[in-house]
mmCIF file of C-alpha atoms and ligand atoms in Angstrom:
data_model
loop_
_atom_site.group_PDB
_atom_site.id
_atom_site.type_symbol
_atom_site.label_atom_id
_atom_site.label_comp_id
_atom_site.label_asym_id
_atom_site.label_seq_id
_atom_site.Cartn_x
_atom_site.Cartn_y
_atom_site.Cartn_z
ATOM 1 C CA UNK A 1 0.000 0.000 0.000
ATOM 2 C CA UNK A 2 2.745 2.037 1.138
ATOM 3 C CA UNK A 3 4.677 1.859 -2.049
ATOM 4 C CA UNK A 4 1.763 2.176 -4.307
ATOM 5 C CA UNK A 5 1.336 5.387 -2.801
ATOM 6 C CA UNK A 6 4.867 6.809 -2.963
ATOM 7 C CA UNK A 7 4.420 5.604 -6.715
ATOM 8 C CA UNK A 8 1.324 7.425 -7.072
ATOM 9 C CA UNK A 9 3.521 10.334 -6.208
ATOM 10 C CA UNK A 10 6.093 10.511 -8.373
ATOM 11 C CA UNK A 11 3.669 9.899 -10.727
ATOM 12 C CA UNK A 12 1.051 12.270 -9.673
ATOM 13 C CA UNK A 13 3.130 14.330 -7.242
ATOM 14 C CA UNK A 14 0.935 16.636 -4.562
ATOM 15 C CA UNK A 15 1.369 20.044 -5.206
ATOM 16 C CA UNK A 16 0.525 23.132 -2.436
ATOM 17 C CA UNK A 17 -2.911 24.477 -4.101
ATOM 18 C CA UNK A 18 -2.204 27.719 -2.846
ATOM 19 C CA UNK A 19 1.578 28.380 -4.636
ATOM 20 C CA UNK A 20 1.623 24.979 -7.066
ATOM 21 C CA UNK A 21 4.989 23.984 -4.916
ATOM 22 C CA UNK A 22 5.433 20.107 -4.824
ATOM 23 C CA UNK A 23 4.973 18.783 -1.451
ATOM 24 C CA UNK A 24 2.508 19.222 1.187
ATOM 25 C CA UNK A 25 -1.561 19.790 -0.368
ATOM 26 C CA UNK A 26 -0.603 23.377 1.524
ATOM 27 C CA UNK A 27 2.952 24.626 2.284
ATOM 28 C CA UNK A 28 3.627 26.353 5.465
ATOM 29 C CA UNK A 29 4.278 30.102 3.828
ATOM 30 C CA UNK A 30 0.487 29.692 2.067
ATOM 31 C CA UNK A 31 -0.849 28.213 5.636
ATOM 32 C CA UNK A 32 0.440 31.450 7.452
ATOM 33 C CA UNK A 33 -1.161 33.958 4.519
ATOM 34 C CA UNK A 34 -4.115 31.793 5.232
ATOM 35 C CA UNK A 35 -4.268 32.946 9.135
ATOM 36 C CA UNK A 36 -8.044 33.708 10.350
ATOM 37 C CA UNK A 37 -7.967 37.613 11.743
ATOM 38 C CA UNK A 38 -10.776 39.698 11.704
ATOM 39 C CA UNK A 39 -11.990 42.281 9.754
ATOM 40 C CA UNK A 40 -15.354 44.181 9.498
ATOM 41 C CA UNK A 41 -16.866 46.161 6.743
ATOM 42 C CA UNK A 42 -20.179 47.818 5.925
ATOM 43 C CA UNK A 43 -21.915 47.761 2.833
ATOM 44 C CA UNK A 44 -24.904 50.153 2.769
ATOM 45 C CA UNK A 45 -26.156 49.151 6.434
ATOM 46 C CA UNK A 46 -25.127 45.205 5.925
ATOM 47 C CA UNK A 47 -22.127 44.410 8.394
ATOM 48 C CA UNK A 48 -19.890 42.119 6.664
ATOM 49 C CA UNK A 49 -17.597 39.933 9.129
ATOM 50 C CA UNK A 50 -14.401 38.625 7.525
ATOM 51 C CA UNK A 51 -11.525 36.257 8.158
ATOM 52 C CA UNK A 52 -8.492 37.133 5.584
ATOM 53 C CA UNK A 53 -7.446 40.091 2.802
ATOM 54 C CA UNK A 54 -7.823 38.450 -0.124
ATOM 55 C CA UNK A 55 -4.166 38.183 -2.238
ATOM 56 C CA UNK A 56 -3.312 36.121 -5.171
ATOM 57 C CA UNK A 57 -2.296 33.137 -2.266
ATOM 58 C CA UNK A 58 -6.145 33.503 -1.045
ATOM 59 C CA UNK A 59 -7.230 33.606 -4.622
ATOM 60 C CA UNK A 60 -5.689 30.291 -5.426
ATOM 61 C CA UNK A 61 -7.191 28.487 -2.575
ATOM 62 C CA UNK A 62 -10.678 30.165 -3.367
ATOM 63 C CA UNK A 63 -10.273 28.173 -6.678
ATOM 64 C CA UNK A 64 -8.697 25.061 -5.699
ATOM 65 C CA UNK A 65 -11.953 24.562 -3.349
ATOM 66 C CA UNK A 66 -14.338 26.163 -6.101
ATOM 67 C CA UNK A 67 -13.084 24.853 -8.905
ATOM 68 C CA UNK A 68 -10.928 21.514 -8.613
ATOM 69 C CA UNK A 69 -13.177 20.264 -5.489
ATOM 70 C CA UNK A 70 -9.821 20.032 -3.462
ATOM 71 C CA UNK A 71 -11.252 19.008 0.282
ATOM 72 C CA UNK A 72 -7.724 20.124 1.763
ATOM 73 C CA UNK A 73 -8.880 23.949 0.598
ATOM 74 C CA UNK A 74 -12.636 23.708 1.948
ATOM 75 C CA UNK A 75 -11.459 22.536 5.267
ATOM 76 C CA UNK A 76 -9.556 26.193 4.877
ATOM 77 C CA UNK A 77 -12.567 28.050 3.528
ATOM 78 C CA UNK A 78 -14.442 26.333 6.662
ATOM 79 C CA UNK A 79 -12.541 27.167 9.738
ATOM 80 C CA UNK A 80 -12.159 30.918 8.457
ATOM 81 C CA UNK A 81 -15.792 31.360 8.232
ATOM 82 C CA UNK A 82 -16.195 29.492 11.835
ATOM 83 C CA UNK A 83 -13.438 31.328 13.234
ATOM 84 C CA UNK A 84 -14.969 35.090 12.129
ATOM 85 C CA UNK A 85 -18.770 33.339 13.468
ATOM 86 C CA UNK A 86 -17.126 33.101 16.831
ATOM 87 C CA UNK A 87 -15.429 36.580 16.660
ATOM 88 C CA UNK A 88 -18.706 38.283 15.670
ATOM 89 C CA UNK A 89 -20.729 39.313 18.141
ATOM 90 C CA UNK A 90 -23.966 37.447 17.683
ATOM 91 C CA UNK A 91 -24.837 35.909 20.769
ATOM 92 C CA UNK A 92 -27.795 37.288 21.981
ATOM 93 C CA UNK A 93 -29.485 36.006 19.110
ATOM 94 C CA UNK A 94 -31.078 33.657 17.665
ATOM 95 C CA UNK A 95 -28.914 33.294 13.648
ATOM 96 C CA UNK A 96 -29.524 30.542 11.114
ATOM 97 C CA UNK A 97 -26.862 30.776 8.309
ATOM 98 C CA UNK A 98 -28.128 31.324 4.333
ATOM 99 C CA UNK A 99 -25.812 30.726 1.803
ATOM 100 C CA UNK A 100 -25.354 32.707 -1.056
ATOM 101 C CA UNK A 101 -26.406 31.252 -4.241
ATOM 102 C CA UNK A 102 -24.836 29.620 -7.027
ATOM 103 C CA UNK A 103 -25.701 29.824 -10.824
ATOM 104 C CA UNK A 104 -27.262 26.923 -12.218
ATOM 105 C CA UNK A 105 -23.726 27.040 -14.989
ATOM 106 C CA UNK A 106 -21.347 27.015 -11.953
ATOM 107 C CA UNK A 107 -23.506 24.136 -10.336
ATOM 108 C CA UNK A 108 -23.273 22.376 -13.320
ATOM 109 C CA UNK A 109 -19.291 23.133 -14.276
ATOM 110 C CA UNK A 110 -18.622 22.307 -10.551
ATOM 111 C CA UNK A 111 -20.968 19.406 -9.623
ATOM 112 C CA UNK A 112 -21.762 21.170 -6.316
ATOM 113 C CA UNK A 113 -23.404 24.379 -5.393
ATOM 114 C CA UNK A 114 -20.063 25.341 -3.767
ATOM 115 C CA UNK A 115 -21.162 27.866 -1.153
ATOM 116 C CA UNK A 116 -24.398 25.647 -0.301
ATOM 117 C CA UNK A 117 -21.531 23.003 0.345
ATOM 118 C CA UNK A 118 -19.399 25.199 2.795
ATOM 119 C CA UNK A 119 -22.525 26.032 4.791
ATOM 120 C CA UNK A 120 -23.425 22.949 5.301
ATOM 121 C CA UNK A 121 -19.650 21.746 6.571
ATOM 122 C CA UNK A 122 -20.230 24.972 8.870
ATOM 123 C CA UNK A 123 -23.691 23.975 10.383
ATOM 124 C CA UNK A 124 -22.056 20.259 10.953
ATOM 125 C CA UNK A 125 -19.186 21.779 12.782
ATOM 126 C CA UNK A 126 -21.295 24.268 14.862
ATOM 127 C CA UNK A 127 -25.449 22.997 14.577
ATOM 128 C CA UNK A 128 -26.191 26.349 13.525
ATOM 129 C CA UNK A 129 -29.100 25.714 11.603
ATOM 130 C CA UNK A 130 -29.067 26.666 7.437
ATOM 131 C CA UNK A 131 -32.060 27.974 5.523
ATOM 132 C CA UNK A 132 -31.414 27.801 1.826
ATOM 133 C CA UNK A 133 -33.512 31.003 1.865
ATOM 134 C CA UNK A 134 -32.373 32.368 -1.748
ATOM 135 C CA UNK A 135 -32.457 31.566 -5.288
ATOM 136 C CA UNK A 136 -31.514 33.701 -8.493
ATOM 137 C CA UNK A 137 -34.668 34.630 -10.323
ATOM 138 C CA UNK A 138 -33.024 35.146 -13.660
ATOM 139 C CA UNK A 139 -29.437 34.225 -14.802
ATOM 140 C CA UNK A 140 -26.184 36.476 -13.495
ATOM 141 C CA UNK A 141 -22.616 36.321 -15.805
ATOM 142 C CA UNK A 142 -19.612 35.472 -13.911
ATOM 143 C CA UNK A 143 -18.269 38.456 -12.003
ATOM 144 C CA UNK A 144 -14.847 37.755 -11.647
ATOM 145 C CA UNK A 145 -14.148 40.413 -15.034
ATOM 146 C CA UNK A 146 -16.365 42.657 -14.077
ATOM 147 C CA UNK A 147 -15.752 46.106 -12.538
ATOM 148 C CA UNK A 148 -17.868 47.537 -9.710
ATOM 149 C CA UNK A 149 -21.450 49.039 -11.599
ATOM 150 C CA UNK A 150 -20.898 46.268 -13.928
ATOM 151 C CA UNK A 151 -21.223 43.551 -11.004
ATOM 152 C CA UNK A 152 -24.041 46.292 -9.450
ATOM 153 C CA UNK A 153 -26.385 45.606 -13.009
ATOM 154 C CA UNK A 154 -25.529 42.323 -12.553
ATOM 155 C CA UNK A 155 -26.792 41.514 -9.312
ATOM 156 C CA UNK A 156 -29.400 44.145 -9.072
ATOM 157 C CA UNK A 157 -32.854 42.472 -8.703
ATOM 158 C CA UNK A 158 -31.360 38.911 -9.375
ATOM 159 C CA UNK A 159 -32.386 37.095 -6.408
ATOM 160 C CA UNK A 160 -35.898 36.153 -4.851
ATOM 161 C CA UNK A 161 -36.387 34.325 -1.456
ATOM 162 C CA UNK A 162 -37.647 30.566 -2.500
ATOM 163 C CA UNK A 163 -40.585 29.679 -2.646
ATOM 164 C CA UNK A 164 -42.296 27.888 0.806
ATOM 165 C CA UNK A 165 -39.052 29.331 2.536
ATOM 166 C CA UNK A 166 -40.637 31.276 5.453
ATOM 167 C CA UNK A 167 -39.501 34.618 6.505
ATOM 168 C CA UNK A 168 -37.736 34.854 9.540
ATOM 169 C CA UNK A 169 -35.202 36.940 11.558
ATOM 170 C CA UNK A 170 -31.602 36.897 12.381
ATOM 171 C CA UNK A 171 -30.258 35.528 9.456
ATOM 172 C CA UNK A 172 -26.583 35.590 8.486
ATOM 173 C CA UNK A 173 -25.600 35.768 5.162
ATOM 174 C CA UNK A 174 -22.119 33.247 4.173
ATOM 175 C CA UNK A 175 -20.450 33.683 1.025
ATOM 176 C CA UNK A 176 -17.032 33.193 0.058
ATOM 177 C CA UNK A 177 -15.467 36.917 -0.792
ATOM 178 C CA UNK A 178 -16.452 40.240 -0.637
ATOM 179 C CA UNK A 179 -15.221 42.390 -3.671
ATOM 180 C CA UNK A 180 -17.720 45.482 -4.372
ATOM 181 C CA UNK A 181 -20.384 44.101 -2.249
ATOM 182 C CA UNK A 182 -22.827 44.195 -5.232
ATOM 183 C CA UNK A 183 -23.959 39.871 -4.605
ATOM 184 C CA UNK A 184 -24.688 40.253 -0.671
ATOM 185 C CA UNK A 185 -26.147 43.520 -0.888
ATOM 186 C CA UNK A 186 -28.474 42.199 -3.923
ATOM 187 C CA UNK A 187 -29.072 39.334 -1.027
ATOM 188 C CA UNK A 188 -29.764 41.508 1.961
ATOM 189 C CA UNK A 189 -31.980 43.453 -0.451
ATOM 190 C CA UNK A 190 -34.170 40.071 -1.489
ATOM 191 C CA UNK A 191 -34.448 38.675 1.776
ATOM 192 C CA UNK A 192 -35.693 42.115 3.487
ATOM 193 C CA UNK A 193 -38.020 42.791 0.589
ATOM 194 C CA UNK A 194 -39.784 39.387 1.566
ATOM 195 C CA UNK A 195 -39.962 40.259 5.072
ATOM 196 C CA UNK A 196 -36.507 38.703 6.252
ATOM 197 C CA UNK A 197 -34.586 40.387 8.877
ATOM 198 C CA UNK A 198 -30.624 40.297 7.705
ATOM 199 C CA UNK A 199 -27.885 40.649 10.995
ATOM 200 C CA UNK A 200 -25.187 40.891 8.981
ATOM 201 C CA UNK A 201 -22.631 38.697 6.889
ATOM 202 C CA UNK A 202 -19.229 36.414 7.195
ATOM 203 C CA UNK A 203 -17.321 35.744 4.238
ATOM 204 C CA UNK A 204 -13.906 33.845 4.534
ATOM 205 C CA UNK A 205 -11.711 36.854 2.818
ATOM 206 C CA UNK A 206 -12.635 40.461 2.195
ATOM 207 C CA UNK A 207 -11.149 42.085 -1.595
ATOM 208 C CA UNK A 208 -9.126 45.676 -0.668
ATOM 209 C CA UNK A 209 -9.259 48.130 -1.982
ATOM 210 C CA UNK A 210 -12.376 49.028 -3.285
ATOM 211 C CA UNK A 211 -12.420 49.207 -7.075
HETATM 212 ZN ZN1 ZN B 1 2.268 27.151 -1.012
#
């Protein structure tokens, strides 16, 4: 077994997903850029909660989780969003997380709605309960090349609470980044129309500066 696996190695060798290095799945300079802190930021009157500045180290785990399905990076993605849960101050009430949602493409391209994935490793970890409160009501593009009123259009009016999903307070929104704030403010916006009650936001890493 042993050997077969040192053969799969050299064959396959395991590469850091956050700098491509050979060795470890994550090499000890990417684990330190990868340290939880805690940073807060406010989008219109949402209070976003975050763990770490997003650089091109953060960027590359972001897409080893989102796009190659690499476990090693959730688990990463995970404890950031737990860690910044614990930091926030939301004890006196009563918080179910929602995930943001994912388009039906990335679904497809990934085989997972990612972020509906992370939540529900969070909820496992901690039992707080998840309502999959949101759904797009018409397709969004992809907002990575997109500048800031760009990703506003985008996102403005795109999501709807689901149906037979019942309204309720003290809801925490979880996504993975914050850039311009244009996707969780479109979110905040949905669930309050329906009669929601939004306490905020975590996100494992917050995108500075503003562009
Ligand atoms: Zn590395």
């Amino acid at each position: 077994m042993h050997v077969i696996h040192e053969l799969g190695q050299l064959i396959f060798p395991i590469r850091c997903f956050g700098c491509n290095k050979i060795g470890l799945s994550i090499c000890s300079t990417c684990r330190r850029e990868w340290h939880p802190h805690y940073y807060i930021r406010h989008i219109s009157s949402l209070k976003v909660h975050s763990a770490i500045i997003y650089s091109p180290t953060a960027s590359k785990i972001l897409l080893a989780a989102k796009e190659n399905g690499i476990k090693g990076a959730d688990v990463l993605i995970v404890e950031s969003i737990i860690h910044v849960l614990s930091q926030a101050d939301f004890s006196d009430l009563d918080i179910a997380l929602v995930p943001i949602p994912s388009s039906l493409l990335s679904k497809r391209r990934r085989g997972r709605g990612f972020i509906i994935d992370i939540v529900g490793q969070i909820a496992q970890q901690t039992s707080l309960p998840v309502i999959n409160a949101l759904e797009l009501a018409r397709p969004v593009r992809d907002q990575s090349g997109l500048h800031s009123a760009q990703r506003a259009k985008n996102m403005n009016g795109a999501m709807r609470l689901r149906a037979g999903v019942i309204p309720r307070a003290d809801l925490v929104l979880i996504d993975d980044v914050v850039t311009t704030g244009a996707t969780l403010r479109e979110a905040a916006r949905a669930l309050t129309a329906a009669g929601c009650h939004v306490v905020g936001s975590v996100t494992a890493c917050v995108a500075q500066p503003l562009r």
